[in-house]
């Protein structure tokens, strides 16, 4: 619906806001978490909301989380287009993302302050932890509300820049909390 608000998790790719605008919608970036997304949906009377974790909320379903509705809509799009899903989403793969990585941390505030100082030349906000943005890459560091971890999400315009920035930012955050799926053995 043109002009309608769509709420999305701040860890989502830049492509999300770009595509919402392209479709005539109003993107609303929100903190991560069910309670925050649902409140933003209600406050904005948004038509849809999605989380990086794969939760999808539809206004016409009283903002209940429904992967089944999302799945049905995707199936309808595939049927109408007569093309495989991979072909339909290929134009959306404009950026390279790290997924979410975890780091042990006993003092999240101190780390976030250090990150803010290190990247003071960037566009920065504190909606959930700290988000640092440059034209060709961005990252978010946020404290877990359930574990003594900081969570890192990085996105860049190319794979090499992504790898470089992950290596640059990660040492600022503390020891990694386990291996990541995209790391070599």
Tab-separated table of C-alpha atoms in Angstrom:
chain	number	residue	atom	x	y	z
A	1	UNK	CA	0.000	0.000	0.000
A	2	UNK	CA	1.665	3.245	-1.072
A	3	UNK	CA	2.308	5.544	1.870
A	4	UNK	CA	1.982	2.715	4.407
A	5	UNK	CA	4.565	2.251	7.110
A	6	UNK	CA	6.645	-0.910	7.236
A	7	UNK	CA	8.618	-1.594	10.413
A	8	UNK	CA	11.924	-3.434	10.210
A	9	UNK	CA	14.623	-4.576	12.620
A	10	UNK	CA	17.716	-2.334	12.635
A	11	UNK	CA	19.930	-5.359	11.905
A	12	UNK	CA	18.269	-5.735	8.493
A	13	UNK	CA	20.054	-4.988	5.254
A	14	UNK	CA	19.939	-1.500	3.771
A	15	UNK	CA	18.081	-3.119	0.884
A	16	UNK	CA	14.992	-3.376	3.114
A	17	UNK	CA	14.519	0.392	3.492
A	18	UNK	CA	15.486	0.946	-0.147
A	19	UNK	CA	12.831	-1.493	-1.375
A	20	UNK	CA	10.146	-0.142	0.973
A	21	UNK	CA	10.759	3.363	-0.409
A	22	UNK	CA	10.856	2.060	-3.981
A	23	UNK	CA	7.395	0.519	-3.441
A	24	UNK	CA	6.074	3.850	-2.108
A	25	UNK	CA	6.091	2.835	1.548
A	26	UNK	CA	7.516	4.519	4.612
A	27	UNK	CA	10.314	2.509	6.263
A	28	UNK	CA	10.561	2.624	10.049
A	29	UNK	CA	13.755	1.230	11.558
A	30	UNK	CA	13.260	-0.190	15.053
A	31	UNK	CA	15.207	-1.878	17.828
A	32	UNK	CA	15.563	-5.603	17.753
A	33	UNK	CA	13.032	-7.675	19.670
A	34	UNK	CA	9.433	-8.793	19.536
A	35	UNK	CA	8.154	-6.261	22.092
A	36	UNK	CA	9.800	-3.277	20.349
A	37	UNK	CA	8.702	-4.279	16.856
A	38	UNK	CA	5.102	-4.914	17.918
A	39	UNK	CA	4.889	-1.573	19.757
A	40	UNK	CA	6.280	0.254	16.707
A	41	UNK	CA	3.768	-1.563	14.488
A	42	UNK	CA	0.858	-0.456	16.675
A	43	UNK	CA	2.155	3.112	17.136
A	44	UNK	CA	2.611	3.602	13.379
A	45	UNK	CA	-0.423	1.518	12.366
A	46	UNK	CA	2.058	-0.167	10.057
A	47	UNK	CA	0.897	-2.584	7.401
A	48	UNK	CA	3.773	-5.012	8.005
A	49	UNK	CA	6.797	-5.620	10.189
A	50	UNK	CA	9.722	-7.968	9.965
A	51	UNK	CA	12.628	-8.996	12.129
A	52	UNK	CA	16.104	-10.115	11.124
A	53	UNK	CA	15.386	-13.311	13.070
A	54	UNK	CA	12.603	-14.286	10.653
A	55	UNK	CA	9.496	-13.103	12.500
A	56	UNK	CA	6.829	-11.458	10.329
A	57	UNK	CA	3.862	-9.404	11.518
A	58	UNK	CA	0.849	-8.392	9.433
A	59	UNK	CA	-1.612	-5.646	10.393
A	60	UNK	CA	-4.463	-7.657	8.907
A	61	UNK	CA	-3.590	-10.514	11.283
A	62	UNK	CA	-3.685	-8.287	14.398
A	63	UNK	CA	0.139	-8.053	14.256
A	64	UNK	CA	0.499	-11.694	15.239
A	65	UNK	CA	3.760	-13.306	14.175
A	66	UNK	CA	2.945	-15.521	11.198
A	67	UNK	CA	5.549	-17.282	9.095
A	68	UNK	CA	2.665	-19.134	7.441
A	69	UNK	CA	1.193	-15.920	5.983
A	70	UNK	CA	4.661	-14.848	4.807
A	71	UNK	CA	5.171	-18.271	3.209
A	72	UNK	CA	1.792	-18.105	1.438
A	73	UNK	CA	2.580	-14.620	0.091
A	74	UNK	CA	5.952	-15.815	-1.226
A	75	UNK	CA	4.315	-18.810	-2.904
A	76	UNK	CA	1.773	-16.494	-4.534
A	77	UNK	CA	4.564	-14.222	-5.828
A	78	UNK	CA	6.456	-17.187	-7.283
A	79	UNK	CA	3.285	-18.468	-8.956
A	80	UNK	CA	2.330	-15.067	-10.376
A	81	UNK	CA	5.837	-14.371	-11.666
A	82	UNK	CA	6.367	-17.849	-13.064
A	83	UNK	CA	10.020	-17.662	-11.993
A	84	UNK	CA	12.047	-19.473	-9.334
A	85	UNK	CA	12.554	-17.715	-5.994
A	86	UNK	CA	16.309	-17.374	-6.590
A	87	UNK	CA	15.669	-15.401	-9.749
A	88	UNK	CA	13.114	-13.169	-8.017
A	89	UNK	CA	15.403	-12.272	-5.117
A	90	UNK	CA	18.631	-11.913	-7.137
A	91	UNK	CA	18.145	-8.111	-7.581
A	92	UNK	CA	17.876	-7.774	-3.787
A	93	UNK	CA	21.341	-9.201	-3.208
A	94	UNK	CA	23.092	-5.847	-3.472
A	95	UNK	CA	25.002	-6.031	-0.191
A	96	UNK	CA	27.087	-8.525	1.747
A	97	UNK	CA	26.231	-9.230	5.378
A	98	UNK	CA	27.943	-10.903	8.303
A	99	UNK	CA	24.879	-12.266	10.032
A	100	UNK	CA	24.894	-11.708	13.771
A	101	UNK	CA	28.072	-12.542	15.691
A	102	UNK	CA	28.446	-12.746	19.469
A	103	UNK	CA	31.283	-11.572	21.720
A	104	UNK	CA	31.721	-12.099	25.468
A	105	UNK	CA	31.417	-8.790	27.283
A	106	UNK	CA	31.208	-7.815	30.948
A	107	UNK	CA	30.873	-4.066	30.368
A	108	UNK	CA	28.797	-3.313	27.232
A	109	UNK	CA	28.565	0.424	27.931
A	110	UNK	CA	32.363	0.802	28.007
A	111	UNK	CA	32.737	-1.103	24.734
A	112	UNK	CA	29.998	0.922	23.035
A	113	UNK	CA	31.680	4.136	24.221
A	114	UNK	CA	35.015	2.889	22.798
A	115	UNK	CA	33.347	2.061	19.473
A	116	UNK	CA	31.718	5.521	19.370
A	117	UNK	CA	35.088	7.173	19.927
A	118	UNK	CA	36.827	4.985	17.317
A	119	UNK	CA	34.178	5.772	14.669
A	120	UNK	CA	33.369	9.375	15.579
A	121	UNK	CA	33.574	10.422	11.903
A	122	UNK	CA	30.572	8.195	10.997
A	123	UNK	CA	26.833	8.758	11.107
A	124	UNK	CA	25.948	7.207	14.459
A	125	UNK	CA	22.803	6.444	16.417
A	126	UNK	CA	21.986	4.645	19.653
A	127	UNK	CA	18.564	3.152	18.905
A	128	UNK	CA	19.792	-0.280	20.089
A	129	UNK	CA	23.414	-0.308	21.179
A	130	UNK	CA	25.285	1.691	18.540
A	131	UNK	CA	24.864	1.774	14.776
A	132	UNK	CA	27.777	3.213	12.802
A	133	UNK	CA	27.153	4.090	9.147
A	134	UNK	CA	29.347	4.988	6.208
A	135	UNK	CA	28.314	5.165	2.560
A	136	UNK	CA	29.748	1.756	1.658
A	137	UNK	CA	29.393	-0.152	4.942
A	138	UNK	CA	27.716	-0.075	8.339
A	139	UNK	CA	27.575	-2.056	11.565
A	140	UNK	CA	25.516	-2.397	14.714
A	141	UNK	CA	26.801	-3.499	18.120
A	142	UNK	CA	24.134	-4.146	20.729
A	143	UNK	CA	24.109	-5.821	24.118
A	144	UNK	CA	22.178	-9.057	24.501
A	145	UNK	CA	19.370	-8.732	27.019
A	146	UNK	CA	19.652	-12.401	28.039
A	147	UNK	CA	23.391	-13.191	27.956
A	148	UNK	CA	26.699	-11.422	28.748
A	149	UNK	CA	27.345	-10.831	25.048
A	150	UNK	CA	27.595	-8.051	22.540
A	151	UNK	CA	26.022	-8.823	19.166
A	152	UNK	CA	27.657	-7.550	15.969
A	153	UNK	CA	26.049	-7.199	12.541
A	154	UNK	CA	28.083	-5.796	9.627
A	155	UNK	CA	27.061	-5.053	6.042
A	156	UNK	CA	29.130	-3.778	3.113
A	157	UNK	CA	28.890	-3.151	-0.603
A	158	UNK	CA	31.294	-5.988	-1.436
A	159	UNK	CA	32.634	-9.184	0.118
A	160	UNK	CA	36.209	-7.958	0.492
A	161	UNK	CA	35.146	-4.795	2.325
A	162	UNK	CA	32.870	-6.876	4.567
A	163	UNK	CA	35.741	-9.192	5.550
A	164	UNK	CA	38.044	-6.229	6.200
A	165	UNK	CA	35.494	-4.452	8.389
A	166	UNK	CA	34.637	-7.578	10.399
A	167	UNK	CA	38.366	-7.955	11.145
A	168	UNK	CA	38.595	-4.263	12.037
A	169	UNK	CA	35.598	-4.077	14.393
A	170	UNK	CA	35.670	-7.504	16.068
A	171	UNK	CA	38.807	-6.960	18.207
A	172	UNK	CA	37.147	-3.933	19.825
A	173	UNK	CA	34.326	-6.086	21.212
A	174	UNK	CA	36.010	-8.810	23.254
A	175	UNK	CA	36.524	-12.533	22.753
A	176	UNK	CA	34.221	-14.264	20.265
A	177	UNK	CA	31.504	-16.436	21.779
A	178	UNK	CA	32.090	-19.553	19.662
A	179	UNK	CA	32.763	-20.008	15.981
A	180	UNK	CA	30.672	-18.458	13.239
A	181	UNK	CA	29.165	-20.488	10.410
A	182	UNK	CA	31.074	-18.536	7.757
A	183	UNK	CA	34.539	-18.987	9.306
A	184	UNK	CA	37.069	-21.533	8.063
A	185	UNK	CA	37.667	-24.615	10.232
